[in-house]
Coordinates of C-alpha atoms and ligand atoms in Angstrom, one line a residue:
X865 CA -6.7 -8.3 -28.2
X866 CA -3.5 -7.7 -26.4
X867 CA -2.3 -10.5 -24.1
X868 CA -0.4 -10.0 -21.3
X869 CA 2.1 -11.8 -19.9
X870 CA 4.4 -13.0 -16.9
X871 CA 8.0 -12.0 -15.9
X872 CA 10.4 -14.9 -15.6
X873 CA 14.0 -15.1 -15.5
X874 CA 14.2 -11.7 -16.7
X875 CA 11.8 -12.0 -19.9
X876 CA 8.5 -11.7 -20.6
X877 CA 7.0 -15.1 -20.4
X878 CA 3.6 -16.6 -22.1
X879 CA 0.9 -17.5 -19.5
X880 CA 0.3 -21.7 -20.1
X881 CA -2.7 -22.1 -17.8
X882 CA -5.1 -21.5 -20.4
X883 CA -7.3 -18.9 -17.9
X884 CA -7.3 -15.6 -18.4
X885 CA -8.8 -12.5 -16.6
X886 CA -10.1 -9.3 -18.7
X887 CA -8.8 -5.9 -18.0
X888 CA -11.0 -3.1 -19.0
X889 CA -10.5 0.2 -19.9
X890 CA -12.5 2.0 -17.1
X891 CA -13.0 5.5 -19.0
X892 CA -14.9 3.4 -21.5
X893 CA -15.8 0.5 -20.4
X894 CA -13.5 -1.9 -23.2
X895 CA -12.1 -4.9 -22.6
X896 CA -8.7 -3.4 -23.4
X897 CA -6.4 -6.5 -22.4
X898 CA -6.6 -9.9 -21.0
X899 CA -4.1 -11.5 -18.6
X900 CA -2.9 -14.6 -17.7
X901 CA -3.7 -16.2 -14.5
X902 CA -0.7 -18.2 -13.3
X903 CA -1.5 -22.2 -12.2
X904 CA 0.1 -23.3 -8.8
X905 CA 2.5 -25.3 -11.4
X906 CA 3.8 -21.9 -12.7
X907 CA 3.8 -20.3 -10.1
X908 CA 6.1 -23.2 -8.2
X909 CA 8.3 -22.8 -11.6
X910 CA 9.2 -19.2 -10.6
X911 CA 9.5 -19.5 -7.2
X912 CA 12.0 -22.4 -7.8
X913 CA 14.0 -20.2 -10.4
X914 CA 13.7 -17.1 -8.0
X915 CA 15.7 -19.5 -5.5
X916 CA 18.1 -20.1 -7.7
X917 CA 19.5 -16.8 -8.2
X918 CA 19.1 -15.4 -4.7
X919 CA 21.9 -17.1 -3.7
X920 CA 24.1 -15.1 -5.6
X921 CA 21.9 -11.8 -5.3
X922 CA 22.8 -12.3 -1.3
X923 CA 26.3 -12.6 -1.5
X924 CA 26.9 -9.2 -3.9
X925 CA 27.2 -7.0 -1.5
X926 CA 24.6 -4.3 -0.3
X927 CA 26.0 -1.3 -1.9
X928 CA 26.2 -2.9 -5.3
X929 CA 22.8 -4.1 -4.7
X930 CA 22.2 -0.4 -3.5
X931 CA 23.2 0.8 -7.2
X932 CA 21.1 -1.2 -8.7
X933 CA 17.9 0.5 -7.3
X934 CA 20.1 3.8 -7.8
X935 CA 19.6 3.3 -11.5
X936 CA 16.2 1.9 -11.1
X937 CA 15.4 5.0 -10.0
X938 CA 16.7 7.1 -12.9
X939 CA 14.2 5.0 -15.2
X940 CA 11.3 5.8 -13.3
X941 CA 12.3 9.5 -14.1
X942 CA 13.0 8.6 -17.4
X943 CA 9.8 6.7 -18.3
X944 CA 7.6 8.6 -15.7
X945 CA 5.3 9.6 -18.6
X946 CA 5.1 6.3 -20.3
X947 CA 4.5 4.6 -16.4
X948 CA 1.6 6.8 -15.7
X949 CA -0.2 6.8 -19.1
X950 CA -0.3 2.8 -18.8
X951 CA -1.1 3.6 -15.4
X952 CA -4.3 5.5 -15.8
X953 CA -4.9 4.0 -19.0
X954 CA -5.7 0.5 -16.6
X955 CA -6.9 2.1 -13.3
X956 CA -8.5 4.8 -14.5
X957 CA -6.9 7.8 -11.8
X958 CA -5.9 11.3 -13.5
X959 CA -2.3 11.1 -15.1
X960 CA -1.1 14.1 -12.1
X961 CA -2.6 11.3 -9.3
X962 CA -0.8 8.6 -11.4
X963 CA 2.6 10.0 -11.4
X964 CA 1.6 10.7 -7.2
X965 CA 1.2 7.0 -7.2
X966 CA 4.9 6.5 -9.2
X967 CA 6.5 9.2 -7.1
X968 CA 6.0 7.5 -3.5
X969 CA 7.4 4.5 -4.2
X970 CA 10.4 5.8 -6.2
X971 CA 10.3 7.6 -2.6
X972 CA 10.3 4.3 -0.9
X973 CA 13.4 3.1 -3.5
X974 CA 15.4 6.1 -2.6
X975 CA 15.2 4.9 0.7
X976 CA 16.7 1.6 0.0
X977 CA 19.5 2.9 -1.0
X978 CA 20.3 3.4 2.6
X979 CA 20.7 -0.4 2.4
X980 CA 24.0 -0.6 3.5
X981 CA 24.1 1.7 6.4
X982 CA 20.1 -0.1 7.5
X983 CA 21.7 -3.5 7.5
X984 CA 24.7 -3.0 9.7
X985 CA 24.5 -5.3 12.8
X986 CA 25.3 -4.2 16.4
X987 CA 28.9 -5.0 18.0
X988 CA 29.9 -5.5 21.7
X989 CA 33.6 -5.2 22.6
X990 CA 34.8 -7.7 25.1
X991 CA 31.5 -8.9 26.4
X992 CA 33.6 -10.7 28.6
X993 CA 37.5 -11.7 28.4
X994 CA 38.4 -12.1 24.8
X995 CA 35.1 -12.3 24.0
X996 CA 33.1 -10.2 21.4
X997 CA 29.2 -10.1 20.6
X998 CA 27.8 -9.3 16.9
X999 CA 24.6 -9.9 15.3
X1000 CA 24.0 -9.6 11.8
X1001 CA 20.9 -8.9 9.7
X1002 CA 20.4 -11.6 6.9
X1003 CA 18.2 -12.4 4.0
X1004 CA 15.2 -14.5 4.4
X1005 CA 15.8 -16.0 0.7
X1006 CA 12.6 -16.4 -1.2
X1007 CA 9.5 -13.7 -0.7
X1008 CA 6.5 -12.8 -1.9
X1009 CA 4.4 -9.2 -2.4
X1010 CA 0.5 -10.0 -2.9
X1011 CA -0.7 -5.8 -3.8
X1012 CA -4.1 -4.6 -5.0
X1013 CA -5.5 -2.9 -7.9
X1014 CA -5.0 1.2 -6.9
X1015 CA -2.2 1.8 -6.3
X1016 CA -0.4 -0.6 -9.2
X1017 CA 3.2 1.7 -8.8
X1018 CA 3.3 2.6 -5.4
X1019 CA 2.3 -0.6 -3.4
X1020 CA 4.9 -3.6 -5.4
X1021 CA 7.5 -0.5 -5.0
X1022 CA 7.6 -0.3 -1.4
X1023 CA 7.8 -4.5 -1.4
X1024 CA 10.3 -5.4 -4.0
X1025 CA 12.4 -2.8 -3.2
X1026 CA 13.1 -3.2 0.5
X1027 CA 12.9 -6.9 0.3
X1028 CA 15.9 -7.0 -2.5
X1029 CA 17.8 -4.8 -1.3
X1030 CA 18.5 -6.8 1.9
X1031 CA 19.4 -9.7 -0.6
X1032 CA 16.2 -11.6 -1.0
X1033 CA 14.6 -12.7 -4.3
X1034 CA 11.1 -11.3 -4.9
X1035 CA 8.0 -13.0 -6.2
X1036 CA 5.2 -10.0 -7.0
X1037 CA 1.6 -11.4 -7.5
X1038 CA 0.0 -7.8 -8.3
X1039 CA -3.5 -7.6 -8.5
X1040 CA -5.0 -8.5 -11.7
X1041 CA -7.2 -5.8 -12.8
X1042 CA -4.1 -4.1 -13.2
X1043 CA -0.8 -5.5 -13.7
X1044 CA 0.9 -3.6 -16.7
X1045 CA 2.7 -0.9 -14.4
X1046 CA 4.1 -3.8 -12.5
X1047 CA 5.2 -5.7 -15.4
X1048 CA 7.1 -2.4 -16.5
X1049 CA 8.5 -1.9 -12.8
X1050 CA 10.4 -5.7 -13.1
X1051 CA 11.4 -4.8 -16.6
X1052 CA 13.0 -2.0 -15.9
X1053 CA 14.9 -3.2 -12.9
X1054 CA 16.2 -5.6 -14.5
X1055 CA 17.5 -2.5 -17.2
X1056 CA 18.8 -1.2 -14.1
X1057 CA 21.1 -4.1 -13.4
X1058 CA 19.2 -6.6 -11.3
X1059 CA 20.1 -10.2 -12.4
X1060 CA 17.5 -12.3 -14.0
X1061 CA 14.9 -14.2 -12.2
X1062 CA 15.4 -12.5 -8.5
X1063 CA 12.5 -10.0 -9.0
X1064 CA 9.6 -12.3 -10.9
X1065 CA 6.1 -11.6 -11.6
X1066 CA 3.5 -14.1 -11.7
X1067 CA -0.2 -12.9 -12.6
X1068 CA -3.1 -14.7 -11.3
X1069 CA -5.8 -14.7 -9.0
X1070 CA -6.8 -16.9 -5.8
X1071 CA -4.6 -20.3 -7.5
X1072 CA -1.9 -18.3 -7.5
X1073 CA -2.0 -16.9 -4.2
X1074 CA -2.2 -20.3 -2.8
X1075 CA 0.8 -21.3 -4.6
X1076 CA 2.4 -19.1 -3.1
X1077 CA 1.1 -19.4 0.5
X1078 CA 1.2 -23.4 0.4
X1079 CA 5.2 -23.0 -1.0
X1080 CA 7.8 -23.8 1.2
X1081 CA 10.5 -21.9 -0.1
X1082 CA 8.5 -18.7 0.4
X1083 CA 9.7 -17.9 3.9
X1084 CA 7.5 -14.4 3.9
X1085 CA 4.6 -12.7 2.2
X1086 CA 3.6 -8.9 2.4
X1087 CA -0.3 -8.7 1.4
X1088 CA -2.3 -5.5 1.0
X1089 CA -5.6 -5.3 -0.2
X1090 CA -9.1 -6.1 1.5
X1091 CA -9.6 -6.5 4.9
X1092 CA -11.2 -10.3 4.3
X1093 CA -8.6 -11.5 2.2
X1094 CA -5.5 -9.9 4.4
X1095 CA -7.2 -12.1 7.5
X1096 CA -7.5 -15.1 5.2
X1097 CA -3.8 -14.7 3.8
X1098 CA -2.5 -13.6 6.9
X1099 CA -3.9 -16.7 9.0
X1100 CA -3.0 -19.5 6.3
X1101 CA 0.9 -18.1 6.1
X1102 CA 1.4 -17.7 9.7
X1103 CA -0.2 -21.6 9.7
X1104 CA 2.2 -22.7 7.1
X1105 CA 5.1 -21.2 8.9
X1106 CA 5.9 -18.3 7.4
X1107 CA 6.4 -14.2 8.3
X1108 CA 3.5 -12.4 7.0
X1109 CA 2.4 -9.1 7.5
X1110 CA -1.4 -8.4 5.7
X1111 CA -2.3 -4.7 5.4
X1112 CA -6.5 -4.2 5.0
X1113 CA -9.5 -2.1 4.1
X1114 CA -10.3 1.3 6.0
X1115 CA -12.8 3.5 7.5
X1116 CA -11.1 7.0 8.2
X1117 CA -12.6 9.4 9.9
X1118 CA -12.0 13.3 9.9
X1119 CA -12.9 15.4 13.5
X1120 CA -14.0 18.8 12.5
X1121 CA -13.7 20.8 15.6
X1122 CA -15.8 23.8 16.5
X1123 CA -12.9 25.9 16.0
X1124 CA -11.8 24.6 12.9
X1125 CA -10.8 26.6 10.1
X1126 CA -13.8 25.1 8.2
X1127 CA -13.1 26.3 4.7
X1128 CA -9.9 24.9 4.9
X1129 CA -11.3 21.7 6.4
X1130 CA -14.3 21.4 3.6
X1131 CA -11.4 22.1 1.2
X1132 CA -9.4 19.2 2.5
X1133 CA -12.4 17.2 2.9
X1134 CA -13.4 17.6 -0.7
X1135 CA -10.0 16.2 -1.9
X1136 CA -9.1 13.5 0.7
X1137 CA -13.1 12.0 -0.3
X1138 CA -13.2 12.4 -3.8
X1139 CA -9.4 12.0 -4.8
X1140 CA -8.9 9.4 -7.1
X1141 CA -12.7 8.5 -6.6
X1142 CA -12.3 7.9 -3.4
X1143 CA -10.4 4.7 -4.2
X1144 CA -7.7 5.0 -1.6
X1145 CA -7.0 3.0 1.9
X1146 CA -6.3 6.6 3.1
X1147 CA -9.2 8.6 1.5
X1148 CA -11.6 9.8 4.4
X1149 CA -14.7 8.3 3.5
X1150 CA -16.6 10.1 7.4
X1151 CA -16.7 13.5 8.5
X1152 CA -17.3 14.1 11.8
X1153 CA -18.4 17.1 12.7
X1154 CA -18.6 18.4 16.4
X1155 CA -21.8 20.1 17.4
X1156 CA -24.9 20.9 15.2
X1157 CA -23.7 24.3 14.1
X1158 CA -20.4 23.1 13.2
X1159 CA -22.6 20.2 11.0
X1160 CA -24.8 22.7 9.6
X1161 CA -21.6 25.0 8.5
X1162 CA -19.5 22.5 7.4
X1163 CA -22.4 20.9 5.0
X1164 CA -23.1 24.6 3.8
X1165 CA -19.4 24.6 2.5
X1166 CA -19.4 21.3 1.4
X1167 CA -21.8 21.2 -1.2
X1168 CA -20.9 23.8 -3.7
X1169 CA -17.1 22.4 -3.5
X1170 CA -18.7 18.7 -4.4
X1171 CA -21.0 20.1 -7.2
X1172 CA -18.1 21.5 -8.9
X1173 CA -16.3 18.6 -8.8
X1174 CA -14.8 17.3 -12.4
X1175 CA -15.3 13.9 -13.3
X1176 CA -13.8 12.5 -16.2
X1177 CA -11.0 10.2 -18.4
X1178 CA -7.6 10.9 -17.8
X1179 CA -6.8 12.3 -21.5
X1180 CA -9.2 15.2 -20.4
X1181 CA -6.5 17.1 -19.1
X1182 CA -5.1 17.7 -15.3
X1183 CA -8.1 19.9 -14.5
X1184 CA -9.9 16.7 -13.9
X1185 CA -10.7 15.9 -10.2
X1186 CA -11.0 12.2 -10.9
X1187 CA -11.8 9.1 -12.8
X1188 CA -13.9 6.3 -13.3
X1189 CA -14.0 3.3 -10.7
X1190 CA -11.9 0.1 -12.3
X1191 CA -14.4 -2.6 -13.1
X1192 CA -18.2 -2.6 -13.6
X1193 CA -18.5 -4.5 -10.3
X1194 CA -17.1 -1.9 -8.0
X1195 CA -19.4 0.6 -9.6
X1196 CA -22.6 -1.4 -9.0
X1197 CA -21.2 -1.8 -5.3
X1198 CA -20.9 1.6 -4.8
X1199 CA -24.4 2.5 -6.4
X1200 CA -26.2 -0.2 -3.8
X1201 CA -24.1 1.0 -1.1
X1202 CA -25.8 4.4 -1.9
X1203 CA -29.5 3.1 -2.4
X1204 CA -28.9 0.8 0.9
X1205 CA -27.9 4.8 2.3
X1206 CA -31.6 6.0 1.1
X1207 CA -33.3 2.8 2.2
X1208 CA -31.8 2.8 5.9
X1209 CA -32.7 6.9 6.4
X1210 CA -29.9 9.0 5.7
X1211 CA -29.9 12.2 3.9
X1212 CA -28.5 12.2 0.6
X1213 CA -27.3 15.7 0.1
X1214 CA -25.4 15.6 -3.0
X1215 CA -27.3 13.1 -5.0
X1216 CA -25.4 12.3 -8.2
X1217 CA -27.5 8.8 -8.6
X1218 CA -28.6 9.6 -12.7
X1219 CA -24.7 10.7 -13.1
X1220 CA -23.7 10.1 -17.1
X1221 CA -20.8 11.8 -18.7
X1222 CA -21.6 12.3 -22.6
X1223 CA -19.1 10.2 -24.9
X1224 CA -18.2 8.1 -21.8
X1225 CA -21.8 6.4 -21.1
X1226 CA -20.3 2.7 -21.1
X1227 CA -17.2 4.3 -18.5
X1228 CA -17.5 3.1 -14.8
X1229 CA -17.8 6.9 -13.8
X1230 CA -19.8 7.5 -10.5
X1231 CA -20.4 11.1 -9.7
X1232 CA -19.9 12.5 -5.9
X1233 CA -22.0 12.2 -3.2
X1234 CA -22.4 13.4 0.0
X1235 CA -24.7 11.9 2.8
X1236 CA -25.1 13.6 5.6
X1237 CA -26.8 12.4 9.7
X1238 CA -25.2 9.0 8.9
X1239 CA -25.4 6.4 12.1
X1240 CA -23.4 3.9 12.7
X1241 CA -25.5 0.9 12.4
X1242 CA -25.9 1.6 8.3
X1243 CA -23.9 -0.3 6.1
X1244 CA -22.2 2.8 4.6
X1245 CA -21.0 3.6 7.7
X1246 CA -20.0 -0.3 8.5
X1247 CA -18.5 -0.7 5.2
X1248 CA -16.0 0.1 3.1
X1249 CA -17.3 2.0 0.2
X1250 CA -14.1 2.6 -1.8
X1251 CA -16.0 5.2 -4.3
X1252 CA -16.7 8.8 -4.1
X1253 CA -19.2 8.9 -1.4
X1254 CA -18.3 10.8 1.7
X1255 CA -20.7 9.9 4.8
X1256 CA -21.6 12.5 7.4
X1257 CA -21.6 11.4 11.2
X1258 CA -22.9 13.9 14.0
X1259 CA -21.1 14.4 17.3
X1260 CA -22.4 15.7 20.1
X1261 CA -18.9 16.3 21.4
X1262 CA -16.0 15.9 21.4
X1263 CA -15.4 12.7 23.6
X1264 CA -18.7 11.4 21.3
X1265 CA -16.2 11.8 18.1
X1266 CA -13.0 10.3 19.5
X1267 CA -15.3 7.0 20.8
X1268 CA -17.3 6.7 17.6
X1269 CA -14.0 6.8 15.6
X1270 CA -12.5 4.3 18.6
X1271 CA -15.3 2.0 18.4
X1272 CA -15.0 1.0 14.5
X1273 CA -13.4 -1.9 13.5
X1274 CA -10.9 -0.2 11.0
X1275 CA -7.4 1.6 12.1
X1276 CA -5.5 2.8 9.5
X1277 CA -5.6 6.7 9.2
X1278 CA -7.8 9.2 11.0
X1279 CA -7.5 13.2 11.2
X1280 CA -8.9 16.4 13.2
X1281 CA -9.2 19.9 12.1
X1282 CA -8.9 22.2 14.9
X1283 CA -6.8 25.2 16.6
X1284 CA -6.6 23.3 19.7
X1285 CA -2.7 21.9 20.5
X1286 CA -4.4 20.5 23.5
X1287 CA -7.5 18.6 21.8
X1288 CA -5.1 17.6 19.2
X1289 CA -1.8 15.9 21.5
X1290 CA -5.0 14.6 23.3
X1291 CA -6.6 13.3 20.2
X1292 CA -3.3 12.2 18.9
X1293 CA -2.0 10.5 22.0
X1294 CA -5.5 8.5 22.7
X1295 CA -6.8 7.5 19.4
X1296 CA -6.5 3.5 18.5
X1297 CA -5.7 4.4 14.8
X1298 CA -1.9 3.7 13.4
X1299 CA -2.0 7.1 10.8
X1300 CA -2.8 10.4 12.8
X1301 CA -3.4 13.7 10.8
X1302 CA -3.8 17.0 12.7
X1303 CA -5.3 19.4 10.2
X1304 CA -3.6 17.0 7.4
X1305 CA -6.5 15.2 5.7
X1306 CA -4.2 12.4 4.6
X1307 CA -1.9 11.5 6.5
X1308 CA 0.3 9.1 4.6
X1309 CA 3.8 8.7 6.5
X1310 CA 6.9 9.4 4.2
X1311 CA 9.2 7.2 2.9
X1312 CA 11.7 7.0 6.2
X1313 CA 8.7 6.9 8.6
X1314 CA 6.3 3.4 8.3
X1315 CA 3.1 2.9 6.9
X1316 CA 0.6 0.7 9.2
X1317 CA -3.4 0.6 10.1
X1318 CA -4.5 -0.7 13.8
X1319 CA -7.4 -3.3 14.1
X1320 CA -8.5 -4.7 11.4
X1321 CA -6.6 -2.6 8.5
X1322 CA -3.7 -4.6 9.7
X1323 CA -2.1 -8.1 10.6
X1324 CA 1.2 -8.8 11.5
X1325 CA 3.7 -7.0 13.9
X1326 CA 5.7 -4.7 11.1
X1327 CA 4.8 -1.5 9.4
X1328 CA 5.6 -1.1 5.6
X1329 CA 8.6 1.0 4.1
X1330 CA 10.9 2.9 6.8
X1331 CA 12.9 1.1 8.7
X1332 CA 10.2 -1.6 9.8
X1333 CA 11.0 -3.3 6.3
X1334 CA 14.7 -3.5 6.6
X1335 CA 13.6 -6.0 10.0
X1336 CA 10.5 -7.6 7.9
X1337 CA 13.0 -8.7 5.2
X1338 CA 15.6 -10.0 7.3
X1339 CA 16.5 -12.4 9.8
X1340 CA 19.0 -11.6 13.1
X1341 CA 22.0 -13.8 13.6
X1342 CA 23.8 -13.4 17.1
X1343 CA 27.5 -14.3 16.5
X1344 CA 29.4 -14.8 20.5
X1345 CA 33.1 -15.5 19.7
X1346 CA 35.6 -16.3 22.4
X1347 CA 39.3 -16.0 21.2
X1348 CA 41.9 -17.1 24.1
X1349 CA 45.0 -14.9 24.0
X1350 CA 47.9 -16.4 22.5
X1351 CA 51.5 -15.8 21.6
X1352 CA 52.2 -11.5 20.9
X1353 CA 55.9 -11.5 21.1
X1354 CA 57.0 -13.0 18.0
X1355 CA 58.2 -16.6 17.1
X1356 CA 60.1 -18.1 19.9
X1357 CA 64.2 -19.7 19.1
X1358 CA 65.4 -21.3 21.7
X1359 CA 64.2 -24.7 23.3
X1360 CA 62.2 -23.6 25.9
X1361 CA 64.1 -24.6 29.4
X1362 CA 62.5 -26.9 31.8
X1363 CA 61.4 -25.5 35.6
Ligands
NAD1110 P1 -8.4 -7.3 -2.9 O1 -8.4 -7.9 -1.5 O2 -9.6 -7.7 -3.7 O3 -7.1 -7.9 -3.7 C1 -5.8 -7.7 -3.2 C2 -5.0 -8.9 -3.7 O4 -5.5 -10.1 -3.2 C3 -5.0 -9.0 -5.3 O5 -3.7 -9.3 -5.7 C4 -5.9 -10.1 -5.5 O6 -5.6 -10.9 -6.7 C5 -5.8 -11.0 -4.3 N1 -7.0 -11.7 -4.0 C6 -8.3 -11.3 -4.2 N2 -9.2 -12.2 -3.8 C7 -8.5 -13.3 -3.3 C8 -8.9 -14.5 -2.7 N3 -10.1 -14.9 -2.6 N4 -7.9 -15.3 -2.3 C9 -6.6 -14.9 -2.4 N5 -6.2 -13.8 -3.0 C10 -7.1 -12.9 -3.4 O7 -8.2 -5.8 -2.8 P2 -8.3 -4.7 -4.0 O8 -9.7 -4.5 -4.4 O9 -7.3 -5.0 -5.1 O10 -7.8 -3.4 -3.3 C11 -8.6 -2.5 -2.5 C12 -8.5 -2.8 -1.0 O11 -7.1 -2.7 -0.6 C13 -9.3 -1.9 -0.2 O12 -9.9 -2.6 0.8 C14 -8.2 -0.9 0.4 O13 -8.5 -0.3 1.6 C15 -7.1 -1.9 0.5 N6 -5.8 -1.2 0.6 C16 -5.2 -1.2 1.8 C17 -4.0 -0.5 2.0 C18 -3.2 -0.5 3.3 O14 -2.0 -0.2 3.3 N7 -3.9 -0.7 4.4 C19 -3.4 0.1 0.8 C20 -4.1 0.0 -0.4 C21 -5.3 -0.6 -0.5

């Protein structure tokens, strides 16, 4: 079986802990890989090398650091095929939704080119007489990216890349069920110029989060995942001192207006539920529907769109609609998240329960389904389901929509279908949610705009990527400098005559 390994000081480096986590195949079930899961002892080693070089990392200056993600960026083109393939190979996503994944945080990296130009401090001209007022933007030295299993590309992209190009050195901890892509990513940085052993990667589980979160080097850590591990992460850094910004789970909601387009809304319903198995912080997992006809005619259009959906491995070809879910575990979550659906009285309208896919019977594949007069006590509505299983939630109204979606504990991306500028600047301007779409099922922000949940799907006072990250990563210095005037006529030659 293959064994995995870390990234250290620029090599691949053997795991010595002796523990080891398995990572399947999900199309078929296999143990394909196992991977080592770092001890606080290793993962102190390469934080204490990663301090090392930062040092000199900080003092090459930004534009230089700036080409080095330049050429990063020409490997990802290069390799995209070979990224994605190990990509889906691991997670289990179509090889189009993989390179998606790739492709927005190469977007992020472009980004960071900017470097130079998003680091520049601010100057005041004689703030007073012969004085002058700067403030400079510096790196924090050692920190630390914490990312979850889907989306393995995208996620330690729009960490690493922010954080070194303001000049820190970067310790990824990516999630565990899926770490080959990031091993790849460090590898070919480090192709791309970046000296050895200021981007490392450490494997591991819960030790190895610790390690990091208990390390005093580490002066800030970027988590996304869960919403109960991004309050447990986010509460022990900010105790031990350090910056921390945790990014959680999701509940998103989609408004269908009566006067909705509602082909085009079932259409993007279909793909923002089911897309990559509905295994995205940003996949809309309720549909809101205002008024009973617009239910009635929006179910009518959503159930021959979700029967035809394709399930199935990523070698099938790009006409697949998605993949399995990535462990065994996550799809018997999903199927008792479904049966607690039936049990607690709502209507299961697309019922794919006895859902096998011939060849593939050991796969974690879970077919669609679609539940519809959902309430919000049920567990599928107070959960995050993370599978392909889009819930159904009445409005009477329109003020009944915006409160339901208001009143749930999640924040991170929310969108409404309509015609209506007014309903939607209304919508837009009064909804708690940090992600709005406006006939845009998913409305993930681009690469110079930041990426950020509300209430509990996130912690801390920064956004991701944009120009949030360039202040995460950095520290402000405030420089006041008084010079007194002196001599401007030249050296003087004479003795100087007494008064
Ligand atoms: P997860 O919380 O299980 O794991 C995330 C990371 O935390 C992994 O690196 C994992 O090793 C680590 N971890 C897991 N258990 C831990 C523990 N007990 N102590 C310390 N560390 C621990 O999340 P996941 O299943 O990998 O990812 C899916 C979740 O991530 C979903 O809830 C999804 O909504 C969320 N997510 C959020 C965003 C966002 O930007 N808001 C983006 C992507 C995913």
């Amino acid at each position: 079986m293959q064994e995995l390994t870390h990234w250290i000081d620029g090599r691949a480096t053997a795991g010595t802990s002796k523990r080891f986590g398995d990572i399947y195949n999900p199309a078929t079930g296999e143990i394909q890989a196992r991977v080592p899961l770092a001890s606080s002892a290793e993962v102190d080693a390469a934080i204490a090398a990663a301090a090392a070089a930062q040092p000199a990392w900080a003092a090459t200056n930004p534009q230089r650091r700036a080409r080095v993600l330049m050429a990063f960026v020409n490997l990802l083109n290069r390799d995209l095929d070979k990224l994605a393939e190990a990509l889906s190979r691991e997670h289990g996503k179509t090889l189009p939704d993989a390179k998606g994944d790739i492709q927005r945080g190469l977007e992020v990296v472009e980004f960071c080119i900017g470097a130079p130009h998003l680091l520049k401090g601010e100057f005041t001209d004689s703030a007073g007489p012969g004085i002058d007022i700067y403030s400079m933007r510096q790196p924090l030295g050692v920190v630390a990216g914490i990312t979850p299993f889907n989306f393995p590309a995208m996620i330690p992209m729009w960490k690493f890349a922010p954080a070194l190009a303001c000049g820190n050195a970067f310790v990824l901890k990516p999630s565990e069920r899926d770490p080959t892509v990031p091993m790849m990513l460090a590898e070919l940085m480090q192709e791309a110029g970046l000296p050895d052993g200021v981007l490392q990667v450490v494997n591991g589980d819960k030790e190895a989060v610790d390690a990091i979160l208990d390390n005093p080097t580490i002066q800030a850590v970027g988590f996304v995942g869960s919403t109960p591990i991004a309050e447990y992460i986010y509460a022990k850094g900010c105790a031990n001192g350090k910056r921390v910004q945790c990014f959680g789970g999701a509940k998103n909601h989609m408004i269908v207006m009566p006067d909705a387009d509602l082909d085009q809304a079932a259409d993007a319903l279909v793909g923002a539920g089911y897309g990559a198995a509905g295994e995205r912080c940003m996949a809309i997992s309720v549909a809101v529907p205002v008024g009973e006809k617009t239910a009635d005619a929006l179910i009518e259009r959503l159930i021959p769109r979700i029967e035809k959906l394709r399930v199935g491995p990523y070698t099938q070809g790009d006409d697949v609609d998605y993949g399995p879910l990535v462990t065994p575990e996550a799809k018997k979550r999903v199927l008792e998240l479904i049966d607690s659906g039936v049990k607690q009285g709502a209507e299961l309208r697309v019922d794919s329960r006895d859902f096998s896919l011939q060849g593939y019977e050991q796969g974690f594949f879970v077919g669609p389904h679609l539940f519809d007069r959902v309430t919000p006590d049920m567990d599928i509505y107070r959960q995050e389901i993370f599978g392909p299983v889009l819930s159904t939630v009445r409005a009477k109204n329109y003020e009944e929509a915006v409160k339901l979606a208001m009143d749930n504990d999640y924040g991170n991306g929310i969108s409404m279908f309509t015609r209506d500028g007014d309903a939607a600047r209304d919508f837009a301007s009064r909804i708690n949610v940090g992600m709005i779409g406006i006939n845009v099922p998913i409305p993930v922000p681009l690469a110079y705009y930041t990426f950020g949940g509300w209430k509990k799907s996130g912690f801390g006072d920064l956004n991701q990527h944009g120009p949030d990250a360039f202040r995460f990563y950095t520290r402000t210095k405030t420089v006041t400098a008084r010079w007194p005037s002196g001599l401007k006529e030249g050296g003087e030659f004479h003795f100087k005559q007494l008064d």
